[in-house]
Coordinates of C-alpha atoms and ligand atoms in Angstrom, one line a residue:
M1 CA -69.5 154.2 -99.2
T2 CA -72.7 155.5 -99.9
T3 CA -75.9 155.8 -97.5
P4 CA -76.2 151.9 -96.4
R5 CA -78.9 150.6 -97.8
E6 CA -79.8 146.4 -98.0
P7 CA -79.5 145.4 -101.4
G8 CA -83.1 144.8 -103.1
A9 CA -84.8 146.3 -100.5
G10 CA -86.1 150.1 -100.5
H11 CA -84.7 153.1 -98.3
D12 CA -87.1 152.3 -95.7
G13 CA -86.1 148.5 -96.1
A14 CA -89.1 147.2 -98.0
P15 CA -88.9 145.5 -101.0
D16 CA -90.6 147.5 -104.1
Q17 CA -89.8 148.9 -107.2
T18 CA -88.4 151.9 -106.3
D19 CA -85.4 150.5 -104.6
D20 CA -83.3 152.5 -107.0
L21 CA -84.9 155.8 -106.6
F22 CA -83.5 158.3 -103.8
A23 CA -83.7 161.8 -103.4
V24 CA -80.5 162.3 -101.6
A25 CA -77.7 160.3 -100.4
W26 CA -74.2 160.5 -98.3
V27 CA -71.0 159.5 -100.3
D28 CA -67.8 159.1 -98.1
D29 CA -64.8 158.9 -100.7
P30 CA -64.3 161.5 -101.8
P31 CA -67.1 163.5 -99.5
A32 CA -70.4 164.1 -101.2
V33 CA -73.9 165.6 -101.0
R34 CA -75.4 162.6 -104.0
L35 CA -79.0 164.0 -105.5
L36 CA -81.0 162.3 -108.5
D37 CA -81.4 165.4 -110.7
Q38 CA -85.7 165.6 -110.4
T39 CA -85.4 168.1 -113.2
R40 CA -84.6 165.4 -115.5
L41 CA -87.1 162.7 -114.6
P42 CA -89.3 161.1 -115.5
G43 CA -86.9 161.0 -119.0
E44 CA -83.6 160.7 -117.5
V45 CA -81.9 159.3 -114.6
H46 CA -79.2 161.5 -113.7
V47 CA -77.2 161.5 -110.7
I48 CA -75.0 164.6 -109.5
D49 CA -72.4 164.4 -106.4
C50 CA -71.9 167.9 -105.1
R51 CA -68.7 168.3 -103.7
D52 CA -68.9 171.6 -102.8
L53 CA -71.7 173.6 -100.2
A54 CA -72.0 176.1 -104.2
T55 CA -73.0 172.9 -106.1
L56 CA -75.5 171.8 -103.7
A57 CA -77.0 175.6 -102.7
E58 CA -77.5 175.8 -106.5
A59 CA -79.3 172.5 -107.3
I60 CA -81.2 173.1 -104.0
R61 CA -82.4 176.1 -105.7
S62 CA -82.9 174.8 -109.2
L63 CA -85.2 171.7 -107.9
R64 CA -82.9 169.3 -108.7
V65 CA -83.6 168.0 -104.8
R66 CA -86.7 169.4 -103.6
G67 CA -90.1 168.2 -101.3
A68 CA -89.8 169.6 -97.9
P69 CA -88.6 166.1 -95.8
A70 CA -85.8 165.7 -98.8
L71 CA -84.8 169.2 -98.4
G72 CA -84.0 168.4 -94.8
V73 CA -82.4 165.4 -95.5
A74 CA -80.0 167.5 -98.5
G75 CA -79.5 170.1 -95.7
A76 CA -78.7 168.2 -93.0
Y77 CA -75.8 166.4 -94.8
G78 CA -74.9 169.9 -96.7
V79 CA -73.5 170.9 -93.0
V80 CA -71.4 168.1 -93.1
L81 CA -70.2 168.7 -96.8
G82 CA -69.9 172.3 -95.6
A83 CA -67.4 171.2 -92.2
L84 CA -65.3 169.3 -94.7
T85 CA -65.0 171.9 -97.1
G86 CA -64.0 175.3 -95.1
W87 CA -67.4 176.2 -93.7
S88 CA -68.8 176.9 -89.9
P89 CA -71.7 174.6 -89.9
G90 CA -73.7 178.1 -88.6
Q91 CA -72.8 179.2 -92.0
A92 CA -73.4 176.4 -94.2
A93 CA -77.0 175.8 -92.5
A94 CA -77.7 179.7 -93.4
E95 CA -76.2 179.7 -96.8
L96 CA -78.4 176.3 -97.2
A97 CA -81.5 177.5 -96.0
A98 CA -81.6 180.9 -97.8
Q99 CA -81.9 179.0 -101.3
R100 CA -85.8 178.1 -100.1
P101 CA -87.3 179.7 -97.8
T102 CA -90.9 178.7 -97.5
A103 CA -90.3 174.7 -96.6
V104 CA -89.6 175.4 -92.7
N105 CA -87.4 171.3 -93.0
L106 CA -84.2 172.7 -94.8
G107 CA -83.6 175.4 -92.1
W108 CA -84.9 173.1 -89.2
A109 CA -82.7 170.1 -90.0
A110 CA -79.8 172.2 -91.1
E111 CA -79.6 174.2 -88.0
R112 CA -80.0 171.0 -86.0
I113 CA -76.8 169.4 -87.2
A114 CA -75.3 172.5 -87.1
A115 CA -75.6 172.7 -83.4
R116 CA -73.9 169.2 -83.1
G117 CA -70.4 170.8 -82.9
N118 CA -67.6 171.6 -85.5
D119 CA -66.9 167.5 -85.6
P120 CA -67.7 166.2 -89.3
R121 CA -67.8 162.4 -88.0
E122 CA -70.4 164.0 -85.2
L123 CA -72.0 165.8 -88.2
L124 CA -72.5 162.7 -90.1
A125 CA -73.5 160.8 -87.9
A126 CA -76.3 163.2 -86.9
A127 CA -77.1 163.9 -90.3
R128 CA -77.3 159.8 -91.0
E129 CA -79.4 159.5 -87.9
L130 CA -82.0 162.1 -88.9
D131 CA -82.3 160.9 -92.5
E132 CA -83.1 157.4 -91.1
A133 CA -85.9 158.8 -88.7
N134 CA -87.4 160.2 -91.9
A135 CA -87.7 157.1 -93.3
V136 CA -89.7 155.3 -90.2
A137 CA -91.7 158.8 -89.9
C138 CA -93.0 158.4 -93.4
R139 CA -94.0 154.9 -92.5
A140 CA -96.0 155.8 -89.7
M141 CA -97.6 159.1 -91.3
G142 CA -98.7 156.2 -94.3
R143 CA -100.1 154.2 -91.5
H144 CA -101.7 157.1 -89.8
G145 CA -103.3 158.4 -92.4
A146 CA -104.8 155.4 -94.1
D147 CA -106.3 154.7 -91.0
L148 CA -107.8 157.7 -90.9
I149 CA -109.0 157.3 -94.7
G150 CA -110.6 153.9 -93.8
E151 CA -112.5 155.6 -91.1
L152 CA -113.9 158.9 -93.1
A153 CA -114.3 157.7 -96.7
A154 CA -115.2 154.2 -98.1
T155 CA -112.6 152.0 -99.3
P156 CA -110.9 151.2 -101.4
A157 CA -110.8 155.0 -101.7
R158 CA -110.8 157.3 -104.7
V159 CA -107.4 159.5 -103.8
L160 CA -106.2 162.8 -105.2
T161 CA -103.2 164.3 -104.3
H162 CA -101.8 166.9 -105.7
C163 CA -97.4 167.7 -106.4
N164 CA -94.9 165.2 -105.5
T165 CA -94.9 164.3 -102.0
G166 CA -93.3 160.4 -102.6
M167 CA -89.8 159.0 -102.1
L168 CA -88.6 161.9 -104.4
A169 CA -89.8 164.6 -102.0
C170 CA -89.4 162.5 -98.3
Q171 CA -86.6 160.0 -98.9
G172 CA -89.3 157.7 -97.5
I173 CA -92.9 156.2 -98.2
G174 CA -93.6 159.7 -98.5
T175 CA -96.4 161.7 -96.8
A176 CA -99.1 162.2 -98.7
F177 CA -98.3 159.9 -101.4
G178 CA -97.4 157.5 -98.4
V179 CA -100.7 157.5 -97.4
A180 CA -102.0 156.1 -100.9
R181 CA -99.0 153.6 -101.4
T182 CA -99.8 152.1 -97.5
L183 CA -103.8 152.0 -99.0
H184 CA -102.6 150.3 -102.4
E185 CA -100.3 147.8 -100.3
D186 CA -103.3 147.1 -98.3
G187 CA -105.5 146.9 -100.9
R188 CA -107.6 149.7 -100.4
L189 CA -106.5 151.7 -102.7
S190 CA -109.1 152.4 -105.8
H191 CA -107.6 155.0 -107.8
L192 CA -104.9 157.7 -107.4
W193 CA -105.7 161.1 -109.4
V194 CA -102.3 162.9 -109.4
D195 CA -102.9 166.4 -110.6
E196 CA -100.4 167.3 -113.0
T197 CA -98.8 170.6 -111.0
R198 CA -98.1 173.2 -112.9
P199 CA -95.9 175.2 -114.0
L200 CA -93.2 172.4 -113.0
L201 CA -95.6 169.6 -113.1
Q202 CA -94.1 167.5 -110.2
G203 CA -97.4 165.4 -110.4
A204 CA -97.1 164.0 -114.3
R205 CA -93.1 164.4 -113.8
L206 CA -92.8 162.7 -110.5
T207 CA -95.3 161.2 -109.0
A208 CA -96.7 159.8 -111.8
Y209 CA -93.3 157.9 -112.5
E210 CA -93.4 156.7 -108.5
A211 CA -97.1 155.6 -109.0
A212 CA -96.1 153.6 -112.4
A213 CA -93.1 152.2 -110.4
L214 CA -95.2 150.5 -107.4
D215 CA -98.0 149.6 -109.8
M216 CA -100.4 151.8 -108.2
P217 CA -103.8 152.3 -110.2
H218 CA -103.3 156.0 -111.2
A219 CA -104.4 158.9 -113.6
V220 CA -102.6 162.0 -114.5
L221 CA -105.2 164.9 -114.6
A222 CA -104.9 168.8 -115.7
D223 CA -104.8 170.8 -112.2
A224 CA -107.8 172.4 -113.4
A225 CA -109.8 168.8 -113.5
A226 CA -110.0 168.1 -110.4
G227 CA -113.3 170.4 -109.7
S228 CA -114.9 168.0 -112.2
L229 CA -114.0 164.8 -110.6
L230 CA -115.4 166.1 -107.3
G231 CA -118.6 168.0 -108.7
R232 CA -119.0 164.1 -110.3
A233 CA -118.1 162.5 -106.8
H234 CA -115.2 160.6 -108.4
V235 CA -113.3 161.7 -105.4
D236 CA -113.5 160.0 -101.9
A237 CA -110.5 162.3 -100.1
I238 CA -108.0 164.2 -101.2
V239 CA -104.7 164.0 -99.7
V240 CA -101.7 166.5 -99.6
G241 CA -98.1 167.6 -98.1
S242 CA -97.0 170.9 -96.8
D243 CA -94.1 173.1 -96.6
R244 CA -94.8 174.4 -93.4
I245 CA -97.9 174.4 -90.9
A246 CA -98.0 177.3 -89.1
A247 CA -98.8 177.2 -85.3
N248 CA -102.4 177.9 -86.0
G249 CA -102.8 174.7 -88.5
D250 CA -102.7 177.0 -91.8
V251 CA -101.1 175.0 -93.9
A252 CA -98.1 175.9 -96.9
N253 CA -98.3 174.1 -100.2
K254 CA -97.9 173.6 -103.7
I255 CA -99.8 176.3 -105.2
G256 CA -103.0 174.9 -106.5
T257 CA -103.8 173.2 -103.2
Y258 CA -105.7 175.7 -101.7
P259 CA -108.6 175.5 -104.8
L260 CA -108.7 171.7 -103.5
A261 CA -109.6 172.9 -99.8
V262 CA -111.9 174.8 -100.9
L263 CA -113.5 172.4 -103.3
A264 CA -113.2 169.6 -100.7
A265 CA -115.3 171.6 -98.5
R266 CA -117.8 172.2 -101.1
H267 CA -118.6 168.7 -101.8
G268 CA -118.3 167.1 -98.1
V269 CA -114.3 165.3 -99.2
P270 CA -112.2 164.9 -96.6
F271 CA -109.0 167.0 -97.3
L272 CA -106.0 165.5 -94.9
V273 CA -102.3 167.1 -94.9
V274 CA -99.5 165.2 -94.5
A275 CA -96.6 166.2 -93.0
P276 CA -93.8 165.4 -90.3
V277 CA -93.6 167.4 -87.1
S278 CA -90.9 169.0 -88.3
T279 CA -93.0 171.0 -91.3
I280 CA -95.1 172.1 -88.0
D281 CA -93.7 175.9 -87.3
P282 CA -94.5 177.4 -83.8
A283 CA -92.6 179.9 -84.7
T284 CA -94.8 180.9 -87.5
P285 CA -97.9 182.4 -85.7
D286 CA -100.3 182.1 -89.1
G287 CA -100.5 181.2 -92.7
A288 CA -99.8 185.6 -93.5
A289 CA -96.5 184.9 -92.1
I290 CA -95.1 182.1 -94.3
P291 CA -92.7 183.5 -97.3
I292 CA -93.8 182.6 -100.5
E293 CA -91.4 181.5 -103.4
E294 CA -92.1 183.0 -106.6
R295 CA -90.8 181.4 -109.9
A296 CA -89.3 183.1 -112.3
P297 CA -90.5 182.4 -116.4
D298 CA -86.8 181.1 -117.3
E299 CA -87.0 178.7 -114.2
V300 CA -90.1 177.5 -115.8
R301 CA -88.3 177.0 -119.5
R302 CA -85.6 175.4 -117.9
V303 CA -86.9 172.7 -116.6
L304 CA -90.2 172.1 -118.6
G305 CA -87.8 172.5 -121.7
Q306 CA -87.5 175.9 -124.2
V307 CA -91.0 175.8 -125.3
D308 CA -92.4 179.1 -125.1
L309 CA -96.3 178.9 -124.5
T310 CA -96.9 182.5 -123.7
P311 CA -96.1 185.8 -126.0
A312 CA -92.5 187.0 -125.4
G313 CA -94.1 190.2 -124.0
S314 CA -96.3 188.6 -121.3
D315 CA -95.2 188.4 -118.0
A316 CA -95.7 185.6 -115.8
A317 CA -97.1 185.4 -112.3
N318 CA -96.2 181.8 -110.5
P319 CA -96.2 181.9 -107.1
A320 CA -94.8 178.5 -105.8
F321 CA -97.0 178.1 -102.8
D322 CA -100.4 179.1 -101.4
V323 CA -101.6 178.7 -98.0
T324 CA -104.8 177.0 -97.0
P325 CA -106.5 178.2 -94.0
A326 CA -106.7 175.6 -90.9
E327 CA -110.4 175.7 -91.1
L328 CA -110.6 173.9 -94.4
V329 CA -108.5 171.2 -92.9
T330 CA -110.4 168.4 -91.7
A331 CA -106.9 167.0 -90.4
I332 CA -103.2 167.0 -90.1
V333 CA -101.3 163.8 -90.2
T334 CA -97.9 163.2 -88.7
E335 CA -95.8 160.8 -87.3
R336 CA -97.5 161.2 -84.2
G337 CA -100.6 160.9 -85.1
V338 CA -103.8 162.6 -86.2
I339 CA -104.6 166.4 -85.2
R340 CA -108.2 166.7 -86.3
D341 CA -110.1 170.3 -87.0
P342 CA -106.6 171.6 -86.4
D343 CA -106.4 175.0 -84.7
T344 CA -103.6 177.0 -82.3
D345 CA -104.6 174.9 -79.4
A346 CA -104.7 171.3 -81.2
V347 CA -101.3 171.9 -83.1
A348 CA -99.9 172.6 -79.9
A349 CA -101.0 170.1 -77.9
H350 CA -99.7 167.7 -81.0
L351 CA -96.1 169.4 -80.9
A352 CA -95.9 169.3 -76.6
P353 CA -94.4 166.0 -76.1
S354 CA -92.5 166.3 -79.1
T355 CA -91.2 169.8 -78.8
A356 CA -88.1 168.1 -77.6
A357 CA -87.3 165.8 -80.3
R358 CA -88.1 168.8 -83.1
D359 CA -85.9 171.6 -81.2
Ligands
LIG401 C1 -93.9 165.9 -98.6 S1 -93.4 167.8 -99.3 C2 -93.3 168.0 -100.3 C3 -93.9 169.2 -100.8 O1 -92.8 170.4 -101.4 C4 -93.2 170.3 -102.7 O2 -92.7 171.7 -103.3 P1 -91.2 171.8 -103.9 O3 -91.6 170.7 -104.9 O4 -91.5 173.0 -104.8 O5 -90.4 171.3 -103.4 C5 -94.5 170.4 -103.1 O6 -95.6 172.0 -101.8 C6 -95.2 169.6 -101.4 O7 -96.2 168.8 -101.2

């Protein structure tokens, strides 16, 4: 049995063309963490059943499953898989968290499940609870973010987004993409500008795939073209996800996010960061303390194919994330609501009521 889903309804229960789209699922017999291999999209829909922790760890490291919330769900089910295959829950959580250090959700979710004891049945119940809560949180973020854009910008809005923050990254309707989808469902999305998001093209390959499946008006652009769109006043709001938000409101997200925040400030366009409360890490004081992964040239070639765009002798510089300082963030949208002009106090106040839920 796989993670139960109503036939004809998306993961979050709403019927849509993405019914078959998912990032992570649990399979009971034989026990496995089922993934849609995102490195093969959009050309090939290929499902992998990870029946041991090494296979799941490789899939996380190789971005077959990616996106902070989806990594959290994969980590949660991964602890269950570990408990059924000779690992202690704590060891399984540590092994999985080490695969992708920037996104705090992976380690947070795995450790949360591991703390529930050693009984695989209890661990699975907790992991399923986290998976379902994720989908509910996405709907809430979509609503809070769409309403905020309605307040800050003219609608129907032309929204620009970066990387992939939809179902494939989140297991629910998404974070930033979930805001665009909610606007679309409200009839208030004029256009979605999709940064292709080099070097691994999560925007061109994944966000466009999801937008097309939902029949959302969208266009893919080179990352370098975003400035021209803002310069010509073709963007009403920028919405992005996050992999880790520091205690002071600094935001780590896909490489290319920081330049968008600078452009948004230059052109007076709202810059919204959309992420579940679990992405906020009180233990990380500021952006400088966030570990930033690097993508090796062979990792880029593996995802994009063996086309070498550069001479063999050239090195590559591929930080996978950058950090946007809090002062460039108009607001952070979570499932709990909106943190306007985020700073240490505002983030702490937002977290206070939910600290228990996050611990
Ligand atoms: C909704 S969080 C998605 C977040 O994760 C992406 O990174 P990656 O594709 O390397 O996992 C990107 O930073 C997105 O904003």
